[in-house]
């Protein structure tokens, strides 16, 4: 997999995005199911961390490059000898979606006070623990909070958790009350990494207000989250759109996809926005960048192997049954050598033609969906039977299309059957 930075979306991507968003709006989450996703969202995250513990997300060792403000206040850190602070400042950007840095008022410097960093939505500690590991300055103290009590249990159970340097507790960023563990206007840096997207848009104003009350004058908020038309958004299937640009994952957790203007408006109510950037990265799957002739040859080779092996086994059994006693193994082997390659060749012809037509349909339609395979199966079947007349070609085309439709349908059904379903949570009782 290759990653290309700062890539503007081309016309094909914009068209694909438009079609996917239209599909999402045509098939949203059923209205009678929406309330249960919004009623107690923390319970879905509890279920997530019960299943995954600290094994799902990777530690965020990229923080030193992406958010250099976390480290510039001290030279007592393991990475100090390898830092290039000037370049780190210039390269403070986001790898997926967007990043922002907002500041509150002005600050006065005191060297003997604690330097307080607070992460909202700490999850399993993938930010907190890399920070504590790298910075050994005794002034550092980190608050870690999450509205999932299970996530906090995971953090506290870690061997890296040190109550002398860190405090983990349950708190919802959109709550009407500030956490009692944190003094108002005391935090130097507030981290929001992929947490704001878990909130409903109705909760944004309260969340920003809480952030403003927690951060000290001159303190900053470092923000990173999903950007609009991110591939994660476009890949959602039917019945996942909960509200405008707000989706439900397979595990029931919510995720919103932002634009720069939305973030500027949300945080600009209380903060001075110093940086509001979006980084568009193009992920390139090298396997899918194979040129069409190689794709055709690859499919032809796979089809030949399947036909030769399957046909060889079939004719070995048939030849053995038709041979006299004592000569069955030799008769089966002879039949397999004689007929196996022929069956493999027939499969290779079918596979190469099918792959050719599928590539053509993808190029003409600019889509990758089951209809490409179904159409290719019908065209291939019709052409291979064309020499027997139009009736035989029609029957063969119908058979090829139906066969591929069944194969695609079974594949879709299997993927849905084995997909993780969100737990059923009843809505709170009406008062």
Tab-separated table of N, CA and C in Angstrom, residues 265-339:
chain	number	residue	atom	x	y	z
A	265	UNK	N	-16.411	27.346	12.655
A	265	UNK	CA	-17.599	27.922	13.271
A	265	UNK	C	-17.802	27.399	14.691
A	266	UNK	N	-17.579	26.090	14.878
A	266	UNK	CA	-17.802	25.487	16.197
A	266	UNK	C	-16.839	26.058	17.236
A	267	UNK	N	-15.541	26.015	16.926
A	267	UNK	CA	-14.545	26.444	17.910
A	267	UNK	C	-14.365	27.959	17.918
A	268	UNK	N	-14.687	28.614	16.803
A	268	UNK	CA	-14.528	30.062	16.749
A	268	UNK	C	-15.458	30.814	17.672
A	269	UNK	N	-16.460	30.146	18.212
A	269	UNK	CA	-17.355	30.793	19.159
A	269	UNK	C	-16.625	31.189	20.443
A	270	UNK	N	-15.628	30.385	20.838
A	270	UNK	CA	-14.966	30.621	22.129
A	270	UNK	C	-13.450	30.739	22.018
A	271	UNK	N	-12.870	30.195	20.960
A	271	UNK	CA	-11.416	30.138	20.836
A	271	UNK	C	-10.941	30.960	19.648
A	272	UNK	N	-9.671	31.281	19.689
A	272	UNK	CA	-8.990	31.851	18.532
A	272	UNK	C	-8.385	30.705	17.732
A	273	UNK	N	-8.842	30.522	16.527
A	273	UNK	CA	-8.385	29.412	15.700
A	273	UNK	C	-7.049	29.784	15.064
A	274	UNK	N	-5.985	29.072	15.456
A	274	UNK	CA	-4.650	29.343	14.921
A	274	UNK	C	-4.350	28.515	13.684
A	275	UNK	N	-4.880	27.300	13.632
A	275	UNK	CA	-4.629	26.425	12.477
A	275	UNK	C	-5.850	25.563	12.249
A	276	UNK	N	-6.234	25.454	10.998
A	276	UNK	CA	-7.387	24.633	10.638
A	276	UNK	C	-7.105	24.038	9.266
A	277	UNK	N	-6.511	22.874	9.253
A	277	UNK	CA	-6.015	22.292	8.001
A	277	UNK	C	-6.631	20.925	7.767
A	278	UNK	N	-6.711	20.564	6.507
A	278	UNK	CA	-7.145	19.226	6.133
A	278	UNK	C	-6.092	18.621	5.209
A	279	UNK	N	-5.763	17.379	5.462
A	279	UNK	CA	-4.760	16.696	4.657
A	279	UNK	C	-5.446	15.594	3.874
A	280	UNK	N	-5.386	15.690	2.560
A	280	UNK	CA	-5.976	14.669	1.709
A	280	UNK	C	-4.884	13.701	1.290
A	281	UNK	N	-5.013	12.479	1.743
A	281	UNK	CA	-4.035	11.450	1.387
A	281	UNK	C	-4.698	10.399	0.525
A	282	UNK	N	-3.986	10.010	-0.491
A	282	UNK	CA	-4.470	8.991	-1.407
A	282	UNK	C	-3.785	7.670	-1.083
A	283	UNK	N	-4.586	6.672	-0.710
A	283	UNK	CA	-4.066	5.334	-0.467
A	283	UNK	C	-4.166	4.537	-1.754
A	284	UNK	N	-3.055	3.999	-2.183
A	284	UNK	CA	-3.009	3.287	-3.454
A	284	UNK	C	-2.698	1.826	-3.184
A	285	UNK	N	-3.608	0.957	-3.568
A	285	UNK	CA	-3.409	-0.482	-3.445
A	285	UNK	C	-2.644	-0.948	-4.674
A	286	UNK	N	-1.392	-1.316	-4.461
A	286	UNK	CA	-0.552	-1.679	-5.604
A	286	UNK	C	-1.126	-2.868	-6.376
A	287	UNK	N	-1.795	-3.770	-5.663
A	287	UNK	CA	-2.343	-4.945	-6.332
A	287	UNK	C	-3.399	-4.546	-7.355
A	288	UNK	N	-4.199	-3.540	-7.015
A	288	UNK	CA	-5.257	-3.123	-7.922
A	288	UNK	C	-4.749	-2.172	-8.996
A	289	UNK	N	-3.472	-1.790	-8.918
A	289	UNK	CA	-2.896	-0.971	-9.977
A	289	UNK	C	-2.293	-1.821	-11.096
A	290	UNK	N	-2.483	-3.151	-11.040
A	290	UNK	CA	-2.022	-4.010	-12.121
A	290	UNK	C	-2.663	-3.582	-13.436
A	291	UNK	N	-1.884	-3.578	-14.500
A	291	UNK	CA	-2.430	-3.251	-15.810
A	291	UNK	C	-3.406	-4.343	-16.244
A	292	UNK	N	-4.360	-3.959	-17.063
A	292	UNK	CA	-5.431	-4.880	-17.424
A	292	UNK	C	-4.906	-6.194	-18.017
A	293	UNK	N	-3.911	-6.185	-18.941
A	293	UNK	CA	-3.431	-7.468	-19.463
A	293	UNK	C	-2.934	-8.404	-18.378
A	294	UNK	N	-2.293	-7.864	-17.354
A	294	UNK	CA	-1.810	-8.726	-16.281
A	294	UNK	C	-2.962	-9.246	-15.440
A	295	UNK	N	-4.003	-8.426	-15.267
A	295	UNK	CA	-5.178	-8.908	-14.551
A	295	UNK	C	-5.806	-10.080	-15.302
A	296	UNK	N	-5.887	-9.940	-16.636
A	296	UNK	CA	-6.481	-11.000	-17.446
A	296	UNK	C	-5.644	-12.267	-17.363
A	297	UNK	N	-4.318	-12.103	-17.474
A	297	UNK	CA	-3.442	-13.270	-17.384
A	297	UNK	C	-3.522	-13.914	-16.011
A	298	UNK	N	-3.625	-13.102	-14.981
A	298	UNK	CA	-3.716	-13.633	-13.621
A	298	UNK	C	-4.999	-14.455	-13.459
A	299	UNK	N	-6.121	-13.918	-13.958
A	299	UNK	CA	-7.380	-14.648	-13.856
A	299	UNK	C	-7.371	-15.893	-14.727
A	300	UNK	N	-6.751	-15.792	-15.909
A	300	UNK	CA	-6.680	-16.965	-16.791
A	300	UNK	C	-5.867	-18.077	-16.132
A	301	UNK	N	-4.759	-17.696	-15.494
A	301	UNK	CA	-3.933	-18.701	-14.817
A	301	UNK	C	-4.668	-19.351	-13.662
A	302	UNK	N	-5.387	-18.526	-12.878
A	302	UNK	CA	-6.148	-19.095	-11.769
A	302	UNK	C	-7.250	-20.014	-12.248
A	303	UNK	N	-7.928	-19.623	-13.331
A	303	UNK	CA	-8.988	-20.464	-13.880
A	303	UNK	C	-8.429	-21.775	-14.435
A	304	UNK	N	-7.259	-21.699	-15.106
A	304	UNK	CA	-6.645	-22.923	-15.625
A	304	UNK	C	-6.310	-23.889	-14.490
A	305	UNK	N	-5.722	-23.352	-13.417
A	305	UNK	CA	-5.361	-24.217	-12.286
A	305	UNK	C	-6.600	-24.859	-11.680
A	306	UNK	N	-7.653	-24.070	-11.508
A	306	UNK	CA	-8.884	-24.610	-10.924
A	306	UNK	C	-9.477	-25.695	-11.819
A	307	UNK	N	-9.531	-25.415	-13.142
A	307	UNK	CA	-10.086	-26.394	-14.059
A	307	UNK	C	-9.235	-27.648	-14.165
A	308	UNK	N	-7.909	-27.467	-14.217
A	308	UNK	CA	-7.015	-28.623	-14.354
A	308	UNK	C	-7.083	-29.514	-13.123
A	309	UNK	N	-7.095	-28.898	-11.940
A	309	UNK	CA	-7.138	-29.701	-10.709
A	309	UNK	C	-8.496	-30.369	-10.551
A	310	UNK	N	-9.575	-29.527	-10.652
A	310	UNK	CA	-10.912	-30.103	-10.494
A	310	UNK	C	-11.236	-31.116	-11.571
A	311	UNK	N	-10.936	-30.766	-12.837
A	311	UNK	CA	-11.203	-31.705	-13.921
A	311	UNK	C	-10.335	-32.946	-13.827
A	312	UNK	N	-9.072	-32.755	-13.390
A	312	UNK	CA	-8.195	-33.907	-13.253
A	312	UNK	C	-8.694	-34.882	-12.210
A	313	UNK	N	-9.148	-34.360	-11.068
A	313	UNK	CA	-9.687	-35.236	-10.018
A	313	UNK	C	-10.927	-35.964	-10.516
A	314	UNK	N	-11.812	-35.215	-11.203
A	314	UNK	CA	-13.040	-35.835	-11.711
A	314	UNK	C	-12.737	-36.960	-12.703
A	315	UNK	N	-11.849	-36.702	-13.645
A	315	UNK	CA	-11.553	-37.728	-14.647
A	315	UNK	C	-10.696	-38.855	-14.082
A	316	UNK	N	-9.934	-38.588	-13.028
A	316	UNK	CA	-9.210	-39.682	-12.373
A	316	UNK	C	-10.202	-40.669	-11.767
A	317	UNK	N	-11.217	-40.144	-11.067
A	317	UNK	CA	-12.232	-41.015	-10.475
A	317	UNK	C	-12.998	-41.754	-11.562
A	318	UNK	N	-13.365	-41.033	-12.631
A	318	UNK	CA	-14.117	-41.644	-13.718
A	318	UNK	C	-13.292	-42.720	-14.430
A	319	UNK	N	-12.003	-42.397	-14.695
A	319	UNK	CA	-11.149	-43.371	-15.356
A	319	UNK	C	-10.901	-44.593	-14.505
A	320	UNK	N	-10.766	-44.388	-13.201
A	320	UNK	CA	-10.540	-45.527	-12.305
A	320	UNK	C	-11.768	-46.434	-12.262
A	321	UNK	N	-12.943	-45.849	-12.233
A	321	UNK	CA	-14.163	-46.665	-12.184
A	321	UNK	C	-14.364	-47.476	-13.462
A	322	UNK	N	-13.935	-46.923	-14.594
A	322	UNK	CA	-14.133	-47.604	-15.877
A	322	UNK	C	-13.000	-48.572	-16.233
A	323	UNK	N	-11.987	-48.659	-15.416
A	323	UNK	CA	-10.841	-49.547	-15.683
A	323	UNK	C	-11.049	-50.893	-14.988
A	324	UNK	N	-10.449	-51.945	-15.529
A	324	UNK	CA	-10.591	-53.272	-14.908
A	324	UNK	C	-9.874	-53.325	-13.565
A	325	UNK	N	-10.290	-54.274	-12.731
A	325	UNK	CA	-9.699	-54.417	-11.407
A	325	UNK	C	-8.202	-54.688	-11.537
A	326	UNK	N	-7.403	-54.009	-10.761
A	326	UNK	CA	-5.957	-54.134	-10.815
A	326	UNK	C	-5.306	-53.077	-11.684
A	327	UNK	N	-6.087	-52.425	-12.538
A	327	UNK	CA	-5.562	-51.395	-13.414
A	327	UNK	C	-6.220	-50.025	-13.160
A	328	UNK	N	-6.974	-49.935	-12.048
A	328	UNK	CA	-7.763	-48.734	-11.830
A	328	UNK	C	-6.911	-47.491	-11.579
A	329	UNK	N	-5.842	-47.646	-10.794
A	329	UNK	CA	-5.005	-46.470	-10.531
A	329	UNK	C	-4.355	-45.984	-11.825
A	330	UNK	N	-3.846	-46.945	-12.623
A	330	UNK	CA	-3.201	-46.565	-13.872
A	330	UNK	C	-4.213	-45.970	-14.843
A	331	UNK	N	-5.405	-46.532	-14.909
A	331	UNK	CA	-6.435	-46.005	-15.791
A	331	UNK	C	-6.885	-44.610	-15.362
A	332	UNK	N	-7.031	-44.394	-14.039
A	332	UNK	CA	-7.410	-43.073	-13.550
A	332	UNK	C	-6.343	-42.040	-13.845
A	333	UNK	N	-5.073	-42.403	-13.673
A	333	UNK	CA	-3.979	-41.462	-13.938
A	333	UNK	C	-3.918	-41.111	-15.414
A	334	UNK	N	-4.149	-42.134	-16.269
A	334	UNK	CA	-4.124	-41.862	-17.707
A	334	UNK	C	-5.248	-40.898	-18.097
A	335	UNK	N	-6.452	-41.129	-17.562
A	335	UNK	CA	-7.576	-40.238	-17.875
A	335	UNK	C	-7.317	-38.824	-17.344
A	336	UNK	N	-6.702	-38.724	-16.185
A	336	UNK	CA	-6.422	-37.407	-15.607
A	336	UNK	C	-5.422	-36.654	-16.475
A	337	UNK	N	-4.351	-37.321	-16.947
A	337	UNK	CA	-3.361	-36.669	-17.807
A	337	UNK	C	-3.961	-36.265	-19.145
A	338	UNK	N	-4.898	-37.057	-19.628
A	338	UNK	CA	-5.467	-36.788	-20.943
A	338	UNK	C	-6.517	-35.671	-20.890
A	339	UNK	N	-7.344	-35.640	-19.880
A	339	UNK	CA	-8.474	-34.714	-19.858
A	339	UNK	C	-8.256	-33.496	-18.956
